[in-house]
XYZ file of C-alpha atoms in Angstrom:
681
model
C 26.835 -18.951 12.724
C 26.952 -18.394 9.011
C 25.702 -15.491 6.944
C 25.985 -15.340 3.175
C 25.113 -12.852 0.459
C 25.569 -13.014 -3.278
C 27.936 -10.291 -4.433
C 27.251 -10.398 -8.180
C 25.368 -7.227 -9.077
C 23.343 -5.103 -6.702
C 19.891 -6.627 -6.932
C 18.261 -7.908 -3.779
C 17.354 -11.585 -3.992
C 14.959 -13.755 -2.103
C 15.953 -14.887 1.383
C 15.605 -18.418 2.632
C 17.074 -20.470 5.448
C 19.029 -23.684 5.012
C 20.105 -25.086 8.355
C 22.438 -22.396 9.710
C 23.094 -20.631 6.426
C 21.293 -17.508 5.283
C 21.332 -16.716 1.569
C 20.232 -13.160 0.847
C 20.635 -12.707 -2.870
C 21.560 -14.395 -6.155
C 22.550 -13.588 -9.695
C 21.401 -16.555 -11.761
C 21.883 -14.874 -15.105
C 25.465 -16.107 -15.309
C 26.648 -19.687 -15.593
C 29.065 -19.055 -12.757
C 28.133 -16.783 -9.860
C 29.864 -15.780 -6.694
C 28.692 -15.001 -3.228
C 30.267 -13.760 -0.058
C 30.208 -15.830 3.096
C 31.064 -14.538 6.553
C 31.641 -16.714 9.629
C 32.351 -16.108 13.288
C 34.330 -18.781 15.100
C 34.592 -19.693 18.752
C 38.047 -18.108 18.922
C 36.419 -14.752 18.046
C 37.635 -14.605 14.465
C 35.549 -13.105 11.677
C 36.370 -14.778 8.395
C 35.283 -13.725 4.926
C 35.082 -16.122 1.982
C 34.132 -15.902 -1.658
C 32.216 -18.910 -2.906
C 32.083 -19.476 -6.646
C 29.129 -21.521 -7.842
C 28.861 -23.220 -11.199
C 25.127 -23.840 -11.455
C 25.466 -26.020 -14.524
C 27.907 -28.515 -12.986
C 27.014 -27.822 -9.315
C 30.636 -27.131 -8.425
C 31.642 -24.907 -5.477
C 34.957 -23.025 -5.361
C 35.666 -21.552 -1.908
C 38.313 -18.848 -1.603
C 39.379 -17.390 1.743
C 39.646 -13.598 1.580
C 40.114 -12.046 5.010
C 40.418 -12.902 8.671
C 39.749 -10.406 11.452
C 41.063 -11.306 14.876
C 39.491 -10.342 18.164
C 36.033 -9.896 16.725
C 34.381 -8.748 19.928
C 32.821 -5.510 21.190
C 35.224 -2.566 21.037
C 36.313 -0.514 24.010
C 34.123 2.541 24.107
C 34.005 5.670 26.173
C 31.172 7.288 28.034
C 28.103 5.090 28.384
C 29.811 1.784 27.522
C 29.259 -1.196 29.830
C 31.953 -2.383 32.148
C 34.758 -4.577 30.836
C 33.385 -7.604 32.685
C 29.951 -7.160 31.156
C 31.468 -6.483 27.752
C 33.521 -9.658 27.872
C 30.385 -11.559 28.852
C 28.620 -10.531 25.645
C 27.908 -13.387 23.291
C 27.313 -13.124 19.574
C 23.605 -13.592 18.864
C 23.235 -12.512 15.235
C 25.512 -12.459 12.211
C 24.123 -10.904 9.071
C 25.555 -9.911 5.716
C 23.485 -6.993 4.453
C 23.307 -6.938 0.618
C 24.613 -3.936 -1.340
C 22.399 -0.876 -1.283
C 21.105 1.031 -4.318
C 22.770 4.007 -5.968
C 21.277 7.061 -4.245
C 21.883 10.543 -5.692
C 24.720 9.243 -7.901
C 26.895 8.475 -4.911
C 27.440 4.935 -6.027
C 25.912 1.781 -4.584
C 26.561 1.094 -0.927
C 28.925 -1.869 -0.347
C 27.835 -4.990 1.531
C 27.919 -4.756 5.312
C 28.841 -7.489 7.749
C 26.799 -6.937 10.899
C 27.445 -8.793 14.149
C 25.242 -8.381 17.212
C 26.680 -9.105 20.671
C 24.114 -9.414 23.445
C 24.348 -9.466 27.200
C 21.699 -11.201 29.307
C 22.239 -10.553 33.056
C 21.661 -13.173 35.706
C 19.253 -11.524 38.151
C 18.277 -14.743 39.875
C 20.447 -13.951 42.934
C 18.416 -10.827 43.787
C 21.408 -8.527 44.035
C 20.928 -4.999 45.233
C 21.905 -3.695 41.810
C 19.672 -5.034 39.083
C 21.377 -5.215 35.709
C 19.620 -4.614 32.422
C 20.223 -6.489 29.149
C 21.774 -4.726 26.185
C 23.085 -5.390 22.681
C 26.060 -4.059 20.754
C 26.030 -3.669 16.967
C 29.401 -4.127 15.247
C 29.730 -3.349 11.525
C 32.302 -3.874 8.788
C 31.962 -2.371 5.308
C 33.159 -4.755 2.610
C 34.784 -2.463 0.056
C 35.930 -4.092 -3.173
C 39.324 -3.308 -4.669
C 40.520 -4.582 -8.019
C 43.438 -6.972 -7.803
C 46.601 -5.449 -9.312
C 48.324 -7.630 -11.907
C 51.748 -7.286 -13.474
C 51.697 -5.418 -16.848
C 52.973 -8.580 -18.548
C 49.557 -10.164 -18.110
C 48.113 -7.553 -20.473
C 50.102 -9.130 -23.317
C 48.354 -12.485 -22.962
C 45.988 -13.403 -25.777
C 43.403 -14.861 -23.477
C 42.828 -12.484 -20.624
C 41.218 -13.501 -17.409
C 38.309 -11.386 -16.243
C 38.911 -8.747 -13.637
C 38.703 -10.154 -10.156
C 37.812 -8.068 -7.147
C 38.698 -8.784 -3.579
C 37.984 -6.858 -0.413
C 40.935 -4.516 -0.110
C 39.568 -2.893 3.045
C 37.376 -4.051 5.868
C 36.919 -0.861 7.877
C 35.115 -1.277 11.161
C 32.935 1.521 12.356
C 32.240 2.470 15.923
C 30.039 0.018 17.718
C 26.486 1.035 18.542
C 25.119 0.325 21.999
C 21.384 -0.216 22.401
C 19.867 -0.632 25.836
C 17.627 -3.469 24.687
C 18.081 -7.147 23.953
C 17.813 -7.672 20.189
C 15.777 -10.698 19.125
C 15.426 -10.208 15.357
C 17.018 -8.177 12.586
C 15.806 -7.553 9.057
C 16.871 -5.236 6.235
C 14.172 -3.375 4.330
C 13.496 -0.851 1.584
C 16.113 -2.207 -0.831
C 18.504 -2.831 2.071
C 18.686 0.857 3.007
C 17.022 0.420 6.403
C 17.522 -2.022 9.261
C 14.464 -3.051 11.281
C 15.380 -4.176 14.789
C 13.034 -5.951 17.187
C 13.875 -6.110 20.892
C 12.804 -8.465 23.631
C 10.460 -5.891 25.195
C 8.477 -5.654 21.940
C 10.032 -2.386 20.769
C 10.627 -2.095 17.015
C 13.150 0.427 15.685
C 14.056 1.607 12.208
C 17.740 2.436 11.781
C 19.822 3.649 8.869
C 22.171 1.027 7.423
C 25.011 3.549 7.085
C 25.245 5.023 10.551
C 22.718 2.736 12.271
C 21.096 5.812 13.749
C 17.385 5.844 14.456
C 15.507 7.152 11.432
C 13.730 10.453 11.845
C 10.314 11.110 10.407
C 11.031 13.519 7.555
C 8.826 16.245 6.155
C 5.990 14.488 4.364
C 4.793 17.598 2.511
C 7.482 17.154 -0.180
C 8.195 13.450 -0.541
C 6.922 10.191 0.926
C 9.442 7.361 1.130
C 7.830 4.803 3.460
C 4.887 4.153 5.732
C 7.154 4.610 8.750
C 7.987 8.134 7.603
C 4.294 9.052 7.429
C 3.769 7.986 11.025
C 2.740 4.334 10.955
C 3.975 2.357 13.957
C 3.490 -1.096 15.365
C 1.349 -1.443 18.482
C 2.926 -2.687 21.690
C 3.248 -6.436 21.250
C 4.743 -6.947 24.724
C 7.755 -8.993 25.765
C 8.754 -11.603 23.208
C 11.300 -14.315 22.593
C 11.265 -13.917 18.844
C 9.425 -11.966 16.165
C 9.000 -12.001 12.409
C 7.896 -9.228 10.078
C 5.621 -9.622 7.078
C 7.037 -9.238 3.540
C 6.010 -5.569 3.380
C 6.866 -4.761 7.023
C 3.217 -3.969 7.741
C 2.565 -6.732 10.292
C 4.570 -8.489 12.976
C 4.111 -11.853 14.673
C 5.770 -12.252 18.075
C 6.341 -15.308 20.268
C 5.964 -14.510 23.955
C 7.350 -16.328 26.979
C 4.264 -18.552 27.118
C 4.964 -19.622 23.526
C 1.810 -17.911 22.300
C 1.761 -16.084 18.974
C 0.547 -12.498 18.804
C -0.175 -10.521 15.653
C 0.320 -6.773 15.431
C -0.638 -4.577 12.462
C 0.744 -1.124 11.749
C -1.389 1.806 12.852
C -1.128 5.501 12.144
C -0.183 7.565 15.167
C -2.829 10.280 15.704
C -1.683 13.673 14.509
C -4.111 16.513 15.001
C -3.994 20.224 14.403
C -6.523 22.137 16.518
C -8.472 18.924 16.964
C -8.744 18.244 13.235
C -7.062 15.415 11.365
C -4.268 16.855 9.239
C -5.156 16.536 5.561
C -1.455 16.251 4.754
C -1.356 13.073 6.823
C -4.302 11.589 4.925
C -2.720 12.437 1.573
C 0.695 11.179 2.662
C -0.818 7.946 3.984
C -2.473 7.336 0.617
C 0.846 7.894 -1.165
C 2.566 5.526 1.245
C -0.014 2.812 0.571
C 0.450 3.217 -3.185
C 4.247 3.143 -2.872
C 4.241 0.059 -0.670
C 1.788 -1.726 -2.971
C 3.972 -0.951 -6.000
C 7.086 -2.238 -4.222
C 5.261 -5.418 -3.219
C 3.965 -6.138 -6.726
C 7.308 -5.495 -8.408
C 9.424 -7.276 -5.773
C 7.590 -10.341 -4.506
C 4.441 -10.758 -6.536
C 1.036 -10.913 -4.954
C 2.000 -10.854 -1.266
C 0.025 -7.738 -0.328
C -2.309 -9.048 2.375
C -0.458 -7.168 5.113
C -0.875 -3.881 3.210
C -4.583 -4.612 2.841
C -4.899 -5.288 6.583
C -3.237 -1.979 7.475
C -5.336 -0.040 4.994
C -8.616 -1.550 6.195
C -7.659 -0.774 9.793
C -6.689 2.762 8.779
C -10.013 3.357 7.017
C -11.977 2.000 9.974
C -10.091 4.056 12.564
C -10.362 7.326 10.659
C -13.939 7.023 9.411
C -15.463 9.071 12.246
C -12.912 11.883 11.969
C -13.296 12.140 8.206
C -17.080 12.128 8.349
C -16.950 15.188 10.609
C -14.782 17.001 8.035
C -16.814 15.988 4.973
C -14.271 13.436 3.776
C -15.609 10.154 2.422
C -13.911 6.804 2.656
C -14.796 6.185 -0.970
C -12.737 9.214 -1.994
C -9.581 7.781 -0.441
C -10.248 4.341 -1.926
C -10.869 5.864 -5.348
C -7.600 7.830 -5.247
C -5.657 4.801 -4.057
C -7.143 2.458 -6.662
C -6.633 4.949 -9.468
C -2.984 5.389 -8.495
C -2.150 1.685 -8.311
C -3.558 1.173 -11.808
C -1.359 4.070 -12.953
C 1.928 3.124 -11.265
C 1.641 -0.506 -12.378
C 0.930 0.678 -15.944
C -2.300 -1.294 -16.287
C -4.082 -0.514 -19.532
C -7.815 -0.491 -18.833
C -8.827 1.397 -21.983
C -9.722 -1.066 -24.748
C -12.487 1.003 -26.310
C -10.606 2.171 -29.418
C -7.651 -0.193 -29.743
C -8.342 -3.542 -28.014
C -5.234 -5.394 -26.869
C -6.078 -9.002 -25.954
C -2.529 -9.802 -24.791
C -2.725 -7.217 -22.008
C -6.125 -8.471 -20.941
C -5.061 -12.069 -20.457
C -1.347 -12.029 -19.671
C -0.972 -8.914 -17.555
C -0.804 -10.094 -13.937
C -0.899 -6.522 -12.632
C -4.571 -6.108 -13.524
C -5.391 -9.147 -11.386
C -3.505 -7.646 -8.413
C -5.248 -4.286 -8.757
C -8.688 -5.875 -9.116
C -7.979 -8.118 -6.143
C -7.202 -5.101 -3.972
C -10.305 -3.286 -5.256
C -12.513 -6.271 -4.477
C -10.997 -6.757 -1.012
C -11.440 -3.136 0.055
C -15.174 -3.463 -0.554
C -15.530 -6.793 1.232
C -17.110 -6.547 4.693
C -17.809 -10.206 5.490
C -19.552 -13.224 4.012
C -22.982 -12.047 5.185
C -22.511 -8.376 4.213
C -23.174 -6.664 0.905
C -20.183 -5.652 -1.166
C -19.636 -2.102 -2.311
C -20.309 -1.261 -5.957
C -16.613 -0.989 -6.996
C -15.990 -4.322 -5.253
C -18.783 -5.969 -7.254
C -17.292 -4.580 -10.466
C -13.888 -6.021 -9.569
C -15.443 -9.351 -8.551
C -17.208 -9.733 -11.898
C -14.100 -8.807 -13.899
C -11.972 -11.317 -11.998
C -14.562 -14.009 -12.719
C -14.768 -12.966 -16.367
C -10.998 -13.089 -16.678
C -10.813 -16.552 -15.164
C -13.680 -17.851 -17.306
C -12.113 -16.397 -20.467
C -8.788 -18.052 -19.693
C -10.412 -21.417 -19.000
C -12.347 -21.265 -22.273
C -9.293 -20.088 -24.224
C -7.182 -22.990 -22.962
C -10.014 -25.441 -23.615
C -10.478 -24.353 -27.220
C -6.781 -24.089 -28.010
C -5.916 -26.351 -30.906
C -3.245 -28.942 -30.032
C -0.025 -29.165 -31.988
C -0.539 -32.878 -32.653
C -2.391 -33.398 -35.947
C -5.616 -35.344 -35.707
C -6.123 -34.514 -32.013
C -9.236 -32.709 -30.796
C -9.200 -29.662 -28.559
C -9.443 -30.221 -24.823
C -13.011 -28.938 -24.591
C -14.253 -32.200 -26.125
C -12.783 -34.289 -23.308
C -15.361 -35.346 -20.677
C -13.237 -34.156 -17.716
C -12.823 -30.727 -19.330
C -16.492 -30.467 -20.232
C -17.359 -31.273 -16.627
C -15.117 -28.452 -15.369
C -16.653 -26.029 -17.897
C -20.263 -26.867 -17.073
C -20.430 -24.618 -14.010
C -18.619 -21.765 -15.795
C -21.084 -21.909 -18.678
C -24.015 -21.827 -16.243
C -22.478 -18.844 -14.449
C -21.860 -16.995 -17.724
C -25.429 -17.465 -18.949
C -26.846 -16.468 -15.543
C -24.686 -13.322 -15.605
C -26.050 -12.415 -19.037
C -29.602 -12.807 -17.715
C -28.756 -10.690 -14.675
C -27.217 -7.869 -16.729
C -30.091 -7.803 -19.212
C -32.738 -7.682 -16.476
C -30.914 -4.907 -14.610
C -30.645 -2.883 -17.819
C -34.393 -3.305 -18.359
C -35.058 -2.126 -14.796
C -32.799 0.891 -15.214
C -34.499 1.737 -18.517
C -37.906 1.680 -16.813
C -36.652 4.068 -14.128
C -35.389 6.459 -16.806
C -38.755 6.424 -18.560
C -40.579 7.238 -15.331
C -38.175 10.038 -14.458
C -38.294 11.663 -17.868
C -35.221 13.473 -19.159
C -32.102 11.721 -17.835
C -29.035 13.526 -16.514
C -25.754 12.348 -15.021
C -26.764 13.034 -11.413
C -29.915 10.916 -11.756
C -28.073 8.056 -13.472
C -25.248 7.908 -10.910
C -27.696 8.098 -7.991
C -29.831 5.245 -9.333
C -26.793 3.050 -9.972
C -25.643 3.562 -6.373
C -29.164 3.157 -4.978
C -29.593 -0.165 -6.786
C -25.950 -1.091 -6.034
C -25.903 -2.940 -9.324
C -22.831 -3.151 -11.586
C -24.747 -4.184 -14.729
C -24.458 -0.909 -16.667
C -20.804 -0.406 -15.674
C -19.922 -3.934 -16.799
C -21.156 -3.321 -20.339
C -19.938 0.300 -20.505
C -16.380 -0.266 -19.284
C -14.205 -1.602 -22.082
C -12.275 -4.102 -19.930
C -15.197 -6.299 -18.756
C -16.984 -5.781 -22.084
C -13.970 -7.223 -23.899
C -13.980 -10.285 -21.648
C -17.709 -10.763 -22.257
C -17.185 -10.625 -26.012
C -14.549 -13.359 -25.827
C -16.805 -15.520 -23.657
C -19.731 -15.129 -26.070
C -17.486 -16.118 -28.963
C -16.356 -19.332 -27.271
C -19.847 -20.213 -26.055
C -21.272 -19.829 -29.553
C -18.716 -22.330 -30.815
C -19.563 -24.673 -27.953
C -23.295 -24.415 -28.621
C -22.786 -25.487 -32.239
C -21.145 -28.706 -30.995
C -24.362 -29.673 -29.218
C -26.062 -30.729 -32.446
C -26.744 -34.453 -32.835
C -23.659 -36.326 -33.941
C -21.539 -39.437 -33.415
C -20.999 -38.985 -29.677
C -21.772 -41.350 -26.866
C -21.104 -42.139 -23.224
C -19.999 -39.449 -20.777
C -19.455 -36.907 -23.534
C -23.051 -37.279 -24.710
C -24.408 -36.798 -21.180
C -22.319 -33.681 -20.625
C -23.395 -32.230 -23.970
C -27.012 -32.778 -22.930
C -26.400 -30.897 -19.668
C -24.748 -28.030 -21.538
C -27.641 -27.941 -23.973
C -30.060 -27.649 -21.060
C -28.101 -24.648 -19.739
C -28.371 -22.836 -23.063
C -32.026 -23.755 -23.537
C -33.257 -22.566 -20.141
C -31.564 -19.176 -20.480
C -34.103 -16.378 -21.054
C -31.539 -14.406 -23.068
C -29.781 -16.116 -25.941
C -26.125 -15.676 -26.813
C -27.060 -13.860 -30.011
C -29.281 -11.405 -28.142
C -26.679 -10.606 -25.516
C -23.990 -10.306 -28.151
C -26.157 -7.670 -29.824
C -26.189 -5.702 -26.553
C -22.400 -5.795 -26.399
C -22.044 -4.813 -30.053
C -24.462 -1.886 -29.673
C -22.744 -0.562 -26.546
C -19.340 -1.049 -28.130
C -20.448 0.949 -31.159
C -22.018 3.871 -29.298
C -19.109 4.175 -26.846
C -16.488 4.140 -29.584
C -18.462 6.561 -31.773
C -19.068 8.959 -28.873
C -15.424 8.955 -27.815
C -14.299 9.768 -31.363
C -16.985 12.388 -32.106
C -16.355 14.224 -28.829
C -12.653 14.522 -29.757
C -11.526 13.240 -26.384
C -7.788 12.988 -25.930
C -6.168 9.701 -24.991
C -5.651 10.923 -21.423
C -9.291 12.007 -21.068
C -10.539 8.706 -22.431
C -8.291 6.713 -20.085
C -9.493 8.772 -17.112
C -13.106 8.143 -18.107
C -12.481 4.395 -18.305
C -10.634 4.476 -14.994
C -13.498 6.293 -13.252
C -15.943 3.668 -14.477
C -13.740 0.829 -13.285
C -12.670 2.045 -9.832
C -15.592 4.294 -8.850
C -18.535 3.116 -11.008
C -18.992 6.653 -12.375
C -20.580 7.048 -15.818
C -18.663 9.570 -17.993
C -20.617 12.726 -18.792
C -19.984 12.320 -22.495
C -21.944 9.024 -22.548
C -25.071 10.173 -20.689
C -26.986 11.411 -23.758
C -26.408 8.284 -25.863
C -27.196 6.045 -22.882
C -30.645 7.579 -22.542
C -31.456 6.536 -26.103
C -29.938 3.095 -25.532
C -31.874 2.423 -22.306
C -35.248 3.718 -23.518
C -35.308 3.126 -27.289
C -32.855 0.413 -28.295
C -33.650 -1.903 -25.389
C -37.390 -1.707 -26.210
C -36.648 -3.627 -29.389
C -35.009 -6.375 -27.336
C -37.902 -6.468 -24.849
C -40.198 -7.680 -27.604
C -37.953 -10.702 -28.203
C -37.671 -11.976 -24.617
C -40.157 -12.919 -21.941
C -39.547 -10.041 -19.560
C -41.606 -11.558 -16.746
C -39.685 -14.836 -16.769
C -36.437 -12.923 -16.964
C -37.417 -10.845 -13.927
C -38.221 -13.930 -11.816
C -35.184 -15.933 -12.970
C -33.097 -17.190 -10.056
C -29.721 -15.440 -10.182
C -29.310 -15.228 -6.406
C -26.341 -17.615 -6.482
C -24.278 -15.068 -8.429
C -23.806 -13.034 -5.254
C -24.425 -9.709 -7.035
C -27.888 -8.794 -5.732
C -28.689 -7.357 -2.314
C -32.254 -8.682 -1.999
C -33.488 -11.133 0.634
C -33.454 -14.045 -1.776
C -29.733 -13.581 -2.461
C -28.992 -13.108 1.241
C -30.791 -16.356 2.046
C -28.859 -18.240 -0.643
C -25.497 -17.007 0.674
C -26.522 -18.021 4.188
C -27.567 -21.575 3.335
C -25.313 -22.504 0.410
C -21.615 -22.517 -0.469
C -20.403 -21.991 -4.030
C -17.142 -23.269 -5.483
C -15.609 -20.007 -6.665
C -13.726 -21.611 -9.578
C -15.999 -24.416 -10.827
C -19.232 -22.508 -10.037
C -21.012 -25.481 -8.494
C -22.700 -25.753 -5.119
C -20.625 -27.680 -2.584
C -22.176 -30.388 -0.405
C -21.854 -30.281 3.358
C -18.798 -32.079 4.681
C -16.784 -31.521 1.513
C -13.049 -31.038 1.850
C -12.424 -27.492 0.802
C -9.726 -24.906 0.304
C -10.336 -21.355 1.484
C -8.740 -18.263 -0.008
C -6.519 -16.440 2.459
C -7.657 -13.044 1.139
C -11.232 -12.995 -0.157
C -12.369 -16.051 1.886
C -13.824 -17.744 -1.199
C -13.793 -21.546 -1.210
C -13.272 -24.346 -3.698
C -13.564 -28.086 -3.311
C -10.294 -29.935 -2.892
C -10.513 -32.431 -5.731
C -7.858 -34.495 -7.454
C -7.564 -34.079 -11.199
C -8.382 -37.345 -12.988
C -5.634 -39.225 -14.765
C -5.114 -37.809 -18.219
C -6.587 -34.424 -17.323
C -5.206 -31.231 -18.784
C -2.243 -29.676 -16.995
C -3.530 -26.144 -17.599
C -6.709 -26.916 -15.648
C -4.712 -27.928 -12.566
C -2.490 -24.864 -12.979
C -5.488 -22.524 -13.074
C -6.719 -23.981 -9.779
C -3.457 -23.438 -7.892
C -4.597 -19.975 -6.812
C -7.868 -18.243 -6.137
C -9.211 -16.086 -8.935
C -8.054 -13.056 -6.902
C -4.488 -14.406 -7.072
C -4.140 -15.340 -3.401
C -3.081 -18.685 -1.952
C -5.402 -21.430 -0.759
C -5.412 -22.891 2.729
C -6.889 -26.246 3.664
C -9.836 -26.310 6.051
C -12.161 -28.932 7.458
C -15.344 -29.894 5.688
C -17.356 -29.333 8.884
C -16.779 -25.606 8.448
C -19.102 -25.538 5.437
C -22.510 -24.022 5.925
């Protein structure tokens, strides 16, 4: 068995398996890096090597450092097994735990070589005394000591860099566990060891003393979901198990070679029959902490956190309803915190920053979580915050596609990609979706304005109640600066595209696609100029109101955050919105055919909760990226998170590389999985 760990620096790297080797970290910033390699031989020797790697020339330099003889379980007192059983133990795991972080200025923890010796009794002879399996954990700390050189070497002009070698390999007392260990994984920056046993038990142990971790006081500090009280359900006896990237789910392989999935659940803690509010608050903090670690460590792999949180919300809904707690309150706190800890700027009302809108991946991860928390199934209506997140994700994707299409090439005399037939074909559905969204928003604003006129004087309570009653995100989409900025960019690109539709020297496929695009613009009941006026008016009144009310930067950011994550209209905007909905929009009503706009078919957008939209979702399938209806029997990809689908199509020869790159992931950032075409419909 081989276990390896890079020893350059103290950053945890990605783990992957190559035959019998296990690489647990890497420092690729240097041309030459080193790693430690530990082996256990059949003659019970533990050998430690340093492997130097020159990544430029692919040269390996292996240096033997230490050899430890008689690497077997130590003689112990008290509850140790008999000598015969101890000698029968076989090594089952050999791990090299990476260095730990610097905690409380005590210095980083050194790497640890961990060997597991297991004993599996033979109970087939039906002896009177039935033996139980057990495992023994043996540990060596790999302390580094600088090599001492003669003082004469200091006089050399060209000095060699300091070299460190393990001066000590202290072995600590072995730890006996009365279970058969089947898997071992380090977690939380290699400060915790997660052990899975053959009976399905999962333990959290400290890497220093390998003692079982206690659940600390959560009223002061939350360090992990395990500390709060989350545990895995009983998965039963297993031959092997694997934990998810965030340690929130486990997959076990039982003796029948069936896979079983277990998701973390919060152990019930009650005080006088009432759910402890400290537990609810601590659980929310733990979710935020785990989400932050996931986003900063391994990207967008947060599906296991989402599964635990959805299960947690479902299990606790009845208890919280009895105490006056709302699920939306917990979701709002969680969503607001993840935007804060990931430093996502969602306030573009005063100082727009296009770079953060397009290139910040954190906003996509936060919006993806917001959309997923409000998703209850393909045939169920989304919550209002989920609809807001869904629209923004679509706006972001559409803006990026248009930006790449209109980007001027570096080669002189070459047209932009949007003039290529294959690119125009991919943009056709996005243009149709954008124009339909503009019609939907305008009609919903007209409807809301009519309700305000009937009610009379408008106040914040009335406005918020009507928005939730209609479950429409139209007003929030134009009020919030983030989606409004995306809409402004889309209108700018579409205006340029519409000017290209004038008669000119074009022919063939390009001419046909231009005709189809022209039909999309012509059948829209709201023109680009009219909708752009809506955006400009809202942008002006929001900016003016923020400045005149002398709101601080923190207050303005909180107002924008409340609109984005909770669909709450800021109090400071209520007065100006009444004038906008009842007076300014009346001028636009005279320019459009309000009846045709009302009966326009926007059911395929998936934003309305009426019967027509429900029927469309039941009988049709929409490609989430290209915005075209998919035929039955099409080969599709399905998103592993939001369950959206796209057709699996090959890019034509000569197509743009950016278009294929944009289709590698779902617009929520999750991976695709292949599925059969018969599943459609």
